[in-house]
Tab-separated table of C-alpha atoms in Angstrom:
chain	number	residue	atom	x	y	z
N	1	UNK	CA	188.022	-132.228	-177.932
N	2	UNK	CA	187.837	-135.746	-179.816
N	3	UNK	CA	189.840	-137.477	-182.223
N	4	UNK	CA	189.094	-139.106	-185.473
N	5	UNK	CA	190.188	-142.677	-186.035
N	6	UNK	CA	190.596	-144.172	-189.508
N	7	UNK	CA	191.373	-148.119	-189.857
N	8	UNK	CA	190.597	-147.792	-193.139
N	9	UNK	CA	192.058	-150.166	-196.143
N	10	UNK	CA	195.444	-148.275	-195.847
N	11	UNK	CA	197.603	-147.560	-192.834
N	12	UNK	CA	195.716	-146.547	-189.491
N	13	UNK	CA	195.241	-142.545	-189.085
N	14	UNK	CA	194.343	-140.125	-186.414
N	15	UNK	CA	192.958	-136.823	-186.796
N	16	UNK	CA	192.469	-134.584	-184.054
N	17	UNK	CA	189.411	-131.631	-183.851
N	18	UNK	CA	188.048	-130.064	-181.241
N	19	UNK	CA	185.195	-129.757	-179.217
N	20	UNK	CA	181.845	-132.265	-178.631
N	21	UNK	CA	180.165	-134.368	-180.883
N	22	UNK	CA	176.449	-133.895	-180.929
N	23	UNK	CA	174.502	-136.369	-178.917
N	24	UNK	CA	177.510	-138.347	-178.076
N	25	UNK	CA	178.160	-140.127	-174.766
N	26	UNK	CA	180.761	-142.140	-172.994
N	27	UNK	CA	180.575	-144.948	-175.418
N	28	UNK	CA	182.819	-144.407	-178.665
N	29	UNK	CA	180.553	-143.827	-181.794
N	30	UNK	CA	181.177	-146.007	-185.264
N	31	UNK	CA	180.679	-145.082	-188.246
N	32	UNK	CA	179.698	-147.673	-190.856
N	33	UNK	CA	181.216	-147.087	-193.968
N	34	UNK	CA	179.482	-149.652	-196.325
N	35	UNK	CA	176.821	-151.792	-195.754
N	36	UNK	CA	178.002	-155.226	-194.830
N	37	UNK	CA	181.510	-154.059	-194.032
N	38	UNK	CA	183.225	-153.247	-191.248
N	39	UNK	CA	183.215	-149.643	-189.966
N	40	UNK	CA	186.403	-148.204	-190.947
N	41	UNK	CA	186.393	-145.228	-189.134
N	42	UNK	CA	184.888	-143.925	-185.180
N	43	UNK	CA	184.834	-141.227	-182.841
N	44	UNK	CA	186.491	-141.074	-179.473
N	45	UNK	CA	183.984	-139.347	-176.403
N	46	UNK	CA	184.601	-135.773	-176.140
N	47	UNK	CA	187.162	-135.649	-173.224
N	48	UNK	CA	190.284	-135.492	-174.653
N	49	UNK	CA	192.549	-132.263	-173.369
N	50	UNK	CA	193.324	-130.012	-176.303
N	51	UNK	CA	197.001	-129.760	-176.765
N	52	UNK	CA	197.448	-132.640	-175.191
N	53	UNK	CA	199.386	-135.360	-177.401
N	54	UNK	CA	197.324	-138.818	-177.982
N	55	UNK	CA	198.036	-141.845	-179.612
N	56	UNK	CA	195.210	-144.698	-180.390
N	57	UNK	CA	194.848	-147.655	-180.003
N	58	UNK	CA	193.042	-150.465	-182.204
N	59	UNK	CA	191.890	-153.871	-181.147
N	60	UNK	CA	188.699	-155.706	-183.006
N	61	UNK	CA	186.837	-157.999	-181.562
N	62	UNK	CA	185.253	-160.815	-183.680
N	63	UNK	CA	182.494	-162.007	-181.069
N	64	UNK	CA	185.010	-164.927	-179.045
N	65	UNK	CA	188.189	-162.364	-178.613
N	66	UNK	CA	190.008	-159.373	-179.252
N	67	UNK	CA	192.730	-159.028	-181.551
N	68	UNK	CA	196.266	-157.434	-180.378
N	69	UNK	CA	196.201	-153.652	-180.434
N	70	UNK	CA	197.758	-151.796	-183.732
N	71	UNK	CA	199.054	-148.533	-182.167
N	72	UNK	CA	199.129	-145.377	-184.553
N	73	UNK	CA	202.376	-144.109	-186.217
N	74	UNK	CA	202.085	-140.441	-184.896
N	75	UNK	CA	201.116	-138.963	-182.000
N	76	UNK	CA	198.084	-135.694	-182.648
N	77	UNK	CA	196.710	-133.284	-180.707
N	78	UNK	CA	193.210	-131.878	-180.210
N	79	UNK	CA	192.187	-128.209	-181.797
N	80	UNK	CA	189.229	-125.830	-182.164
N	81	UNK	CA	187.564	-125.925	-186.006
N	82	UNK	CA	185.155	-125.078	-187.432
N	83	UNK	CA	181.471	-127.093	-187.425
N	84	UNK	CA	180.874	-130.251	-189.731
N	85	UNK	CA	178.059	-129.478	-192.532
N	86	UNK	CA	174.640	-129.446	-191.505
N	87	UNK	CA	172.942	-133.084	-191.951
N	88	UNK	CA	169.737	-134.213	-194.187
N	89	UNK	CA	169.546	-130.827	-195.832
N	90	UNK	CA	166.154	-131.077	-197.750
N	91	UNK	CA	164.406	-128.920	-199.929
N	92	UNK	CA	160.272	-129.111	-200.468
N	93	UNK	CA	158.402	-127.285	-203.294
N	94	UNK	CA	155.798	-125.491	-201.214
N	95	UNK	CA	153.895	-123.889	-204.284
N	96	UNK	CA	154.869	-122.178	-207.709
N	97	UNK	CA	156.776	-119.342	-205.735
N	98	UNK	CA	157.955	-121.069	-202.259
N	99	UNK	CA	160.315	-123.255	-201.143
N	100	UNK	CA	160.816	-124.953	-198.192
N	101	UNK	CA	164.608	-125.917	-196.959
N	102	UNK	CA	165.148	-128.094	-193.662
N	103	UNK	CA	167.918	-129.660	-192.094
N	104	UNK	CA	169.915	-130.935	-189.158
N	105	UNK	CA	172.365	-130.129	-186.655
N	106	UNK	CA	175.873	-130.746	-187.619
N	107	UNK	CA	177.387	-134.034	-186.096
N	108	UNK	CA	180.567	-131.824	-184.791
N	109	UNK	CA	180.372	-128.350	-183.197
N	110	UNK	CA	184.138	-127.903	-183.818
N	111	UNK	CA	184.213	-127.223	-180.610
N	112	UNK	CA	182.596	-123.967	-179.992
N	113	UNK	CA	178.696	-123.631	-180.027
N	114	UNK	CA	177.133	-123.191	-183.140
N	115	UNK	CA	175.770	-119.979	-183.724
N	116	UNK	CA	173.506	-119.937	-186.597
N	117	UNK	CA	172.795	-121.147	-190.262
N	118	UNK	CA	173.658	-119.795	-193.644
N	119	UNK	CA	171.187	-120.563	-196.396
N	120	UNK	CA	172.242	-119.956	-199.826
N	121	UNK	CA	169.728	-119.574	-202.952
N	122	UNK	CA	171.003	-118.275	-206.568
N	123	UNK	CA	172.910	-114.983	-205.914
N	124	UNK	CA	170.495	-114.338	-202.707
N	125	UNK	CA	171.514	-115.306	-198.850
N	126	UNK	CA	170.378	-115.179	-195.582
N	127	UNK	CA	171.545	-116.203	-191.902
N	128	UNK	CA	169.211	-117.739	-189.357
N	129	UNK	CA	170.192	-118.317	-185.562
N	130	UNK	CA	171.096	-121.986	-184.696
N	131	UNK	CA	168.175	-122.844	-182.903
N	132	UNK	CA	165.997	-122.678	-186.399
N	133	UNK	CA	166.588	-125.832	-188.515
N	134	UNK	CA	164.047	-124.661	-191.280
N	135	UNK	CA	163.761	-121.451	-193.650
N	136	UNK	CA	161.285	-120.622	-196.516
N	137	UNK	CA	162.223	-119.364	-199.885
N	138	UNK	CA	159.198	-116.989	-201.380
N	139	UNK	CA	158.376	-114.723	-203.746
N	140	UNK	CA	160.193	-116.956	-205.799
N	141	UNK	CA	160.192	-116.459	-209.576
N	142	UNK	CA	158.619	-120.146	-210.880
N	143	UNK	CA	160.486	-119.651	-214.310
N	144	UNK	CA	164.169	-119.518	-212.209
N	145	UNK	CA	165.707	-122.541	-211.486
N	146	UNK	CA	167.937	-122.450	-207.929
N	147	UNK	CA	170.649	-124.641	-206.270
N	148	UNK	CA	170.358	-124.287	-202.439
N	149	UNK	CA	173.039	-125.062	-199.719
N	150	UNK	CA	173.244	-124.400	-196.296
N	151	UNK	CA	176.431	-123.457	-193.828
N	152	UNK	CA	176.752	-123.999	-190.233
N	153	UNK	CA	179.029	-121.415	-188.574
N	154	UNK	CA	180.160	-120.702	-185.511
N	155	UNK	CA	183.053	-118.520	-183.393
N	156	UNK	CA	185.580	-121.099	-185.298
N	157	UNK	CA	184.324	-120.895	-188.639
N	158	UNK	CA	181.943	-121.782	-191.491
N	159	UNK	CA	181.300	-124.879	-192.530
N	160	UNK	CA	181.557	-126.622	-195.592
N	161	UNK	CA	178.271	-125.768	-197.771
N	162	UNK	CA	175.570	-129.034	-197.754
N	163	UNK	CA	173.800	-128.874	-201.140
N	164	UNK	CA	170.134	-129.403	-200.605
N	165	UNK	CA	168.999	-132.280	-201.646
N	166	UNK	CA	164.841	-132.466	-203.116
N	167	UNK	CA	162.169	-134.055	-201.080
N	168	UNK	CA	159.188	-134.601	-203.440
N	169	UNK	CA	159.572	-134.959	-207.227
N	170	UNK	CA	158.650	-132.133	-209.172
N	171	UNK	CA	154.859	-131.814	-209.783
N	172	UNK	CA	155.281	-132.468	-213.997
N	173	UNK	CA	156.813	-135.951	-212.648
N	174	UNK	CA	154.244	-136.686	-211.041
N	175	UNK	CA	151.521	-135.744	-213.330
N	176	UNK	CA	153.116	-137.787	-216.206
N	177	UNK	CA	153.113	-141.000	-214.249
N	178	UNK	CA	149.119	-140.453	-212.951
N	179	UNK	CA	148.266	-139.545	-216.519
């Protein structure tokens, strides 16, 4: 299990999930929020106890010294969820009737393994197991526009839906600008 930590502008939060973060190690991860700010939020390693209560603990450290620890208002404790969305989901215009939809691993397994993908097309889906990270779209009608997503689930869930984003522009775009 690991815990969420949010300095944030407002008051300092914890939220607690379950189960490992993807690629993690010993070493807390931080997230950077903007670019050219300071991260507001991080991840703790994956070996906290679940239903065990935890408080955190915040120091920064400016380069010379640390600051004095700010020490969260409640105390949390780990669960089981369900996965994060899958990451970087892309979709590429194979030909008139085929698309092509990629994507990544989930940063947070929710603390069970994740067991396979959900890809969603118009009023058509289909599940794929978790060690595929691609799936084509064919026989495609080229007159039918479609929105595509794709769900992680595992034994704890489904995820939230990641809306595909496009990875080439579409071929009229790129005529008109050769032209």
């Amino acid at each position: 299990p690991s815990m969420l930590i949010d300095s944030g502008s407002g008051r300092l939060s914890t939220i607690a999930t379950g189960g490992t973060i993807f690629g993690s190690s010993s070493i807390i991860r931080v997230e950077t929020i903007s670019n050219g700010g300071l991260p507001s939020s991080f991840i703790t390693p994956p070996i906290l106890d679940e239903g065990k209560m935890y408080l955190s603990r915040i120091s920064s450290f400016n380069g010379n010294s640390w600051s004095d620890s700010t020490i969260s208002h409640n105390s949390i404790s780990p669960s089981k969820c369900a996965p994060s969305p899958p990451r970087d989901v892309l979709v590429n215009v194979l030909s008139d009737t085929e698309l092509g939809v990629s994507w990544r691993a989930p940063v947070f397994d929710g603390g069970a393994s994740i067991a396979g993908y959900k890809i969603v097309w118009g009023d058509n889906d289909d599940m794929v197991p978790a060690s595929q990270l691609f799936f084509l779209l064919d026989n495609l009608d080229p007159e039918e526009s479609f929105l595509v997503s794709v769900t992680a689930f595992s034994s704890r869930g489904f995820s939230d839906p990641a809306l595909a984003k496009p990875l080439l522009c579409p071929m009229e775009l790129i005529e008109s600008i050769t032209l």
